[in-house]
GROMACS .gro file of C-alpha atoms in nm:
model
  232
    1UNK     CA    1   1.485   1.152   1.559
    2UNK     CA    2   1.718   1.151   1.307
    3UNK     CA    3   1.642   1.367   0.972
    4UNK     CA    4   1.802   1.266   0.622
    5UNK     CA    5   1.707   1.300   0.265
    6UNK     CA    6   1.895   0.980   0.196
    7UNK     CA    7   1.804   0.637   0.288
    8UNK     CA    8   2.020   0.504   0.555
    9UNK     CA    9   2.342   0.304   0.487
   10UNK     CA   10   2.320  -0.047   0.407
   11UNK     CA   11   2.547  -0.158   0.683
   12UNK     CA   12   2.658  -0.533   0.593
   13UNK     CA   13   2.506  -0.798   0.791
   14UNK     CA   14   2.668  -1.007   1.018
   15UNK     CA   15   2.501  -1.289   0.911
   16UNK     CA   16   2.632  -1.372   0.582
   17UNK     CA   17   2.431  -1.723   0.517
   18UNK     CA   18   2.105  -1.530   0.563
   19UNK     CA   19   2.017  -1.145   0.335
   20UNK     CA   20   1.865  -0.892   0.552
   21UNK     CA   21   1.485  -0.847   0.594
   22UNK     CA   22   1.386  -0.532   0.430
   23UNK     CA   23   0.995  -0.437   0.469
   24UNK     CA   24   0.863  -0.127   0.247
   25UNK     CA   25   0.482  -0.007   0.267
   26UNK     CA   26   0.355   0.102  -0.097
   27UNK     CA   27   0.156   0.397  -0.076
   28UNK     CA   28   0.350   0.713   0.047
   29UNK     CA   29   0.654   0.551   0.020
   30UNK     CA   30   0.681   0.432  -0.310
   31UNK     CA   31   0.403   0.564  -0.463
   32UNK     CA   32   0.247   0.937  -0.409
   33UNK     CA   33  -0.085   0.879  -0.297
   34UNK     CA   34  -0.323   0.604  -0.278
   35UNK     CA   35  -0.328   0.388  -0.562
   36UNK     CA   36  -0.588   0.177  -0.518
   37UNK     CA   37  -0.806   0.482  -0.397
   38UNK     CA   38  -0.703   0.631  -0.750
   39UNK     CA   39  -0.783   0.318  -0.942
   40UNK     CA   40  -1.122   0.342  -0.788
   41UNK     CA   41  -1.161   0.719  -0.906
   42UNK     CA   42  -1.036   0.583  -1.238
   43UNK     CA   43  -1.350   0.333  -1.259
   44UNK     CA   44  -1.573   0.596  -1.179
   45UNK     CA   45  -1.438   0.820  -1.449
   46UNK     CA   46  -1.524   0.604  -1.681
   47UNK     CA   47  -1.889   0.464  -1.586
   48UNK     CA   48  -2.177   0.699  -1.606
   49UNK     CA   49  -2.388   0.410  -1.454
   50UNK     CA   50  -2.154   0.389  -1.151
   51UNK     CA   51  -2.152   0.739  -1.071
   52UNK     CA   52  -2.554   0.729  -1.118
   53UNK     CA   53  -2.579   0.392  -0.898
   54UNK     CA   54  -2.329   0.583  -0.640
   55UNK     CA   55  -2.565   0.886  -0.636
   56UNK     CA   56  -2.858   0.688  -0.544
   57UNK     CA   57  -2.687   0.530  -0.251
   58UNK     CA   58  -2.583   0.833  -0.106
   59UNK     CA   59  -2.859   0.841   0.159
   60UNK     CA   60  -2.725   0.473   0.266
   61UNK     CA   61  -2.391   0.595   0.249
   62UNK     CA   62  -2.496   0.862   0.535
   63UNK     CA   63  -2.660   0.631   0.729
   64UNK     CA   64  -2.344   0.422   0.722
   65UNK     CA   65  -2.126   0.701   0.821
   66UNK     CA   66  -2.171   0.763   1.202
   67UNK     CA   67  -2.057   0.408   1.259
   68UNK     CA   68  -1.803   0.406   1.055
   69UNK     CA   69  -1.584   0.578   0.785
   70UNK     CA   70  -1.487   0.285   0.658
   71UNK     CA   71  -1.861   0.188   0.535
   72UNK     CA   72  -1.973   0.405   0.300
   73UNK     CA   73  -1.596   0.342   0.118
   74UNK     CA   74  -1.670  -0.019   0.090
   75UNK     CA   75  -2.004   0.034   0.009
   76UNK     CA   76  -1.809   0.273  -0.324
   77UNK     CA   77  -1.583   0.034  -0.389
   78UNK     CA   78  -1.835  -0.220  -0.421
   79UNK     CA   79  -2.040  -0.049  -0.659
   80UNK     CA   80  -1.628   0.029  -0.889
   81UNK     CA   81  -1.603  -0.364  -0.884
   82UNK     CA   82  -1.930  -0.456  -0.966
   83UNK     CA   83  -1.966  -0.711  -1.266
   84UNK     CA   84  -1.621  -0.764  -1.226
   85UNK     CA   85  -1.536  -1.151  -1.222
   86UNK     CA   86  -1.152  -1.273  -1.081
   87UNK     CA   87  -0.976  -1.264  -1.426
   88UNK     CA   88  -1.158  -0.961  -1.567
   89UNK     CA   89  -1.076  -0.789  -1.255
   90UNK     CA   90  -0.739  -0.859  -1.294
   91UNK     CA   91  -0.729  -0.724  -1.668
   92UNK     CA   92  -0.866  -0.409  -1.582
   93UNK     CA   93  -0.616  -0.339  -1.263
   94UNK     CA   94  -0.266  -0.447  -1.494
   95UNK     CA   95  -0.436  -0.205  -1.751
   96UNK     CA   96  -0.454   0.062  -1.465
   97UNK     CA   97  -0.140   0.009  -1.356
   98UNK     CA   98   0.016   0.021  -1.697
   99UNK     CA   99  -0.141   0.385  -1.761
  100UNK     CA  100  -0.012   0.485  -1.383
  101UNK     CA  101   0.333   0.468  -1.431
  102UNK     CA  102   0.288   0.678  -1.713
  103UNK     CA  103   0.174   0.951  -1.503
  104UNK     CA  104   0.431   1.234  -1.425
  105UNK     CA  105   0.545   1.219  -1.087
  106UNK     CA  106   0.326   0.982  -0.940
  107UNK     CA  107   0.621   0.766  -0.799
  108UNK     CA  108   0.894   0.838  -0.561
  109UNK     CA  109   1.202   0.822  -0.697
  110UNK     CA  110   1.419   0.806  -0.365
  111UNK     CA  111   1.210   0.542  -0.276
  112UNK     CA  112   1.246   0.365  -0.572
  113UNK     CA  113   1.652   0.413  -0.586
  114UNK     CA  114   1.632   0.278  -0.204
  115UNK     CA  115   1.445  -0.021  -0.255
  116UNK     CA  116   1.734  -0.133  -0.613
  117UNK     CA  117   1.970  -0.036  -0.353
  118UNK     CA  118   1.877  -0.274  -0.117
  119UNK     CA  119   1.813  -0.517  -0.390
  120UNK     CA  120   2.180  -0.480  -0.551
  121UNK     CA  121   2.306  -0.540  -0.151
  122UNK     CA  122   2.164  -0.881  -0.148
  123UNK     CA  123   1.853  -0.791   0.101
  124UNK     CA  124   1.518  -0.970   0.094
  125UNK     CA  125   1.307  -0.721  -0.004
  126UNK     CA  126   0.917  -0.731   0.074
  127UNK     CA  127   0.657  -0.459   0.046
  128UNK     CA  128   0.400  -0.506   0.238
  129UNK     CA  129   0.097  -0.272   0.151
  130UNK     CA  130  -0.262  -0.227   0.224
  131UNK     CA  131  -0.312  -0.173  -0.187
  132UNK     CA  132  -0.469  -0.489  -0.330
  133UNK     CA  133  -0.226  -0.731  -0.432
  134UNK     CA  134  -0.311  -0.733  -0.802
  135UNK     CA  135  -0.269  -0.365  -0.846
  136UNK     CA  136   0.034  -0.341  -0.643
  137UNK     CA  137   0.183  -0.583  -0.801
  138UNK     CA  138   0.118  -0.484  -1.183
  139UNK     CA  139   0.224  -0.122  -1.068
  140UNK     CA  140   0.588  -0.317  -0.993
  141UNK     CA  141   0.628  -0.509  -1.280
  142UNK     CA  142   0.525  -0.210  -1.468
  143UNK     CA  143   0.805   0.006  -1.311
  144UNK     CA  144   1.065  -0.289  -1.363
  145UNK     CA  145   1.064  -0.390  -0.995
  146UNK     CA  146   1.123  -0.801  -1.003
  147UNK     CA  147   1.230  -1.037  -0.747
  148UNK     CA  148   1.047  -0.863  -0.492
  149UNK     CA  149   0.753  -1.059  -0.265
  150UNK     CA  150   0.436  -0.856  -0.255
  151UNK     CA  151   0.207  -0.932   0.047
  152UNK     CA  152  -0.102  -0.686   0.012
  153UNK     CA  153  -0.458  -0.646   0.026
  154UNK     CA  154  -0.691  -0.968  -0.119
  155UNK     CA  155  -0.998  -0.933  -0.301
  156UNK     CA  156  -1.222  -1.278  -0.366
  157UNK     CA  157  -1.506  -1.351  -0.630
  158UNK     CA  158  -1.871  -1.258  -0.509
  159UNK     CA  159  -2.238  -1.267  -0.674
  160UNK     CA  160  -2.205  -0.963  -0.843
  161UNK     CA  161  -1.864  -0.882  -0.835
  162UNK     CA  162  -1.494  -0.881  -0.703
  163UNK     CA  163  -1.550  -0.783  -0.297
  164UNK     CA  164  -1.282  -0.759  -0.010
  165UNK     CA  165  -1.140  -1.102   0.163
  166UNK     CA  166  -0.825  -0.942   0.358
  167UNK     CA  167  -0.767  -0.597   0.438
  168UNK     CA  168  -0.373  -0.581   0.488
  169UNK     CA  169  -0.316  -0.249   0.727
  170UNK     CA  170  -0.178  -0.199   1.098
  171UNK     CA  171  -0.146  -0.495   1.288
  172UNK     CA  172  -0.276  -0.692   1.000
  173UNK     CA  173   0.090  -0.629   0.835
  174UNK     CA  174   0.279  -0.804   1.121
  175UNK     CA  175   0.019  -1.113   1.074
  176UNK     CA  176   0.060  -1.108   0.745
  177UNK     CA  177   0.428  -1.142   0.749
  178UNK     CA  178   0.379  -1.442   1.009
  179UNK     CA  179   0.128  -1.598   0.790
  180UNK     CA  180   0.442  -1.573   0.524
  181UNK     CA  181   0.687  -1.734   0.754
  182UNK     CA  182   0.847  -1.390   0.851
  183UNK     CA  183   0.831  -1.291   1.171
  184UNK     CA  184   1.177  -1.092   1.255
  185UNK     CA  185   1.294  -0.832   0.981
  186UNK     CA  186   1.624  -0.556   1.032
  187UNK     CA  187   1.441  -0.243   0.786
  188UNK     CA  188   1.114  -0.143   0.778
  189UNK     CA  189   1.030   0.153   0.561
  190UNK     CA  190   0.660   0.290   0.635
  191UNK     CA  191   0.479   0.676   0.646
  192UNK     CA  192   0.190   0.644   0.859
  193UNK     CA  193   0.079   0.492   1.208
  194UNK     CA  194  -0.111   0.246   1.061
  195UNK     CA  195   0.271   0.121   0.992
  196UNK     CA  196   0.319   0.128   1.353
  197UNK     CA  197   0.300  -0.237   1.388
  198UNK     CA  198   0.524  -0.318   1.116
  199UNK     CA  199   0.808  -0.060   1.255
  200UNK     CA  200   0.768  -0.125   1.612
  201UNK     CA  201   0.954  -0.488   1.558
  202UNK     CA  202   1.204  -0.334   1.279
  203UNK     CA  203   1.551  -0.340   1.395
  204UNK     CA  204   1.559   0.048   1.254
  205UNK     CA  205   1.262   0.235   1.159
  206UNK     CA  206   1.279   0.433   0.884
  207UNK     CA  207   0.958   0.698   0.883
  208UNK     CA  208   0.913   0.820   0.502
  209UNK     CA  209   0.815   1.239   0.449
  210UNK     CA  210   0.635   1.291   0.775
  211UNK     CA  211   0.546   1.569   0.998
  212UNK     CA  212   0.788   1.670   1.309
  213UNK     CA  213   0.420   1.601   1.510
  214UNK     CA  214   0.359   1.228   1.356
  215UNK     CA  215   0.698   1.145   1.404
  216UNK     CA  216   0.717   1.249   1.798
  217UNK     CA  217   0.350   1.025   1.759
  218UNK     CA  218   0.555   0.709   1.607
  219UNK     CA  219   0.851   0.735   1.870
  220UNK     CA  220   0.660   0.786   2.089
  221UNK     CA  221   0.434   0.448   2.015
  222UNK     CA  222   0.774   0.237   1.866
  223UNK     CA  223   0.910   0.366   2.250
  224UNK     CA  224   1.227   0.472   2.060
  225UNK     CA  225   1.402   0.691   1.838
  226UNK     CA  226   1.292   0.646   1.430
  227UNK     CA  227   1.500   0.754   1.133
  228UNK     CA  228   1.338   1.023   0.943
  229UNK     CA  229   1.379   1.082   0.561
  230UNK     CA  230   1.247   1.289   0.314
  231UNK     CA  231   1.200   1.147  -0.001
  232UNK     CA  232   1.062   1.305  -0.313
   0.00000   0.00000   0.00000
């Protein structure tokens, strides 16, 4: 493994009719933490009737659990978005998103300077992110990010509120990508195995703040070496 606190040089491509490929994941990359996760907090905050109607669930919310972890958080994240039609929804994540990049060192700056860098070289730059794709998306704008393609997450209008249609993490990435017409990329900038999938076809793999352990895990799954930088 190779250990840096800079992002790797942007060698020039060989091919100079078509930019390079550049894939970034979101969260722990670009963004400390999980922002979606912290939007969902946010809704909370504010609703005394959610937190009540979350309460009440909580013996459902234990059933759920010994199947699955990822239950009893959809289960939350159903009650956040209830009453929440498409374009409301959308007003109320661009408002979150505008009062996030407010927040003191919520964003990485390396990763941001990497990401203009690869912009200002001419690369195609796409982050691909399990945050949904309004959020994500307003968070970029917000932080002056533009002519980037954002493949994320997808919510869709239900009965009684704004519920999950396509859950963009691990393998779900590389499909994604497909579904966009990319299926070969030269970067790909991630922090977690679930970004296994995504690295494993990158022509380098660049593994953002990990752990020595998690990044013998990803070589070890990728079958080669990684790049590791830390970013802050």
């Amino acid at each position: 493994m190779a250990l840096t606190g800079e992002a790797p040089p942007l060698a020039a491509g060989a091919d100079a009719v078509s930019p390079r490929v550049v894939l970034f994941d979101f969260d722990g990359v670009l963004v400390h933490g999980d922002s979606f996760a912290l939007f969902m907090r946010d809704r909370y905050r504010h609703s005394s009737w959610r937190k009540l109607l979350a309460l009440l669930s909580a013996p459902l919310l234990l059933l759920q659990l010994p199947f699955s972890r990822h239950l009893p958080i959809r289960t939350l994240v159903r009650i956040a978005l209830l009453g929440l039609g498409e374009q409301r929804y959308q007003g109320v994540a661009n408002a979150f998103a505008a009062t996030l990049v407010r927040r003191p060192k919520q964003f990485c700056r390396d990763g941001l300077q990497a990401l203009r860098r690869h912009q200002a070289a001419g690369d195609r730059v796409i982050v691909v992110t399990g945050c949904e794709h309004t959020l994500a998306s307003g968070i970029l704008q917000q932080l002056g990010l533009t002519g980037l393609e954002v493949l994320a997450s997808r919510l869709r209008p239900g009965w009684l509120g704004m519920r999950l249609l396509h859950h963009n993490v691990g393998q779900r990435k590389v499909q994604t990508l497909a579904g966009h017409g990319v299926t070969e990329w030269q970067m790909a900038y991630g922090d977690s195995m679930y970004d296994a999938a995504m690295l494993k076809l990158a022509a380098e793999a660049v593994l953002v703040n990990s752990t020595p352990a998690l990044c013998k895990k990803m070589e070890k799954a990728l079958g080669r070496a990684v790049t590791r930088v830390e970013w802050f």
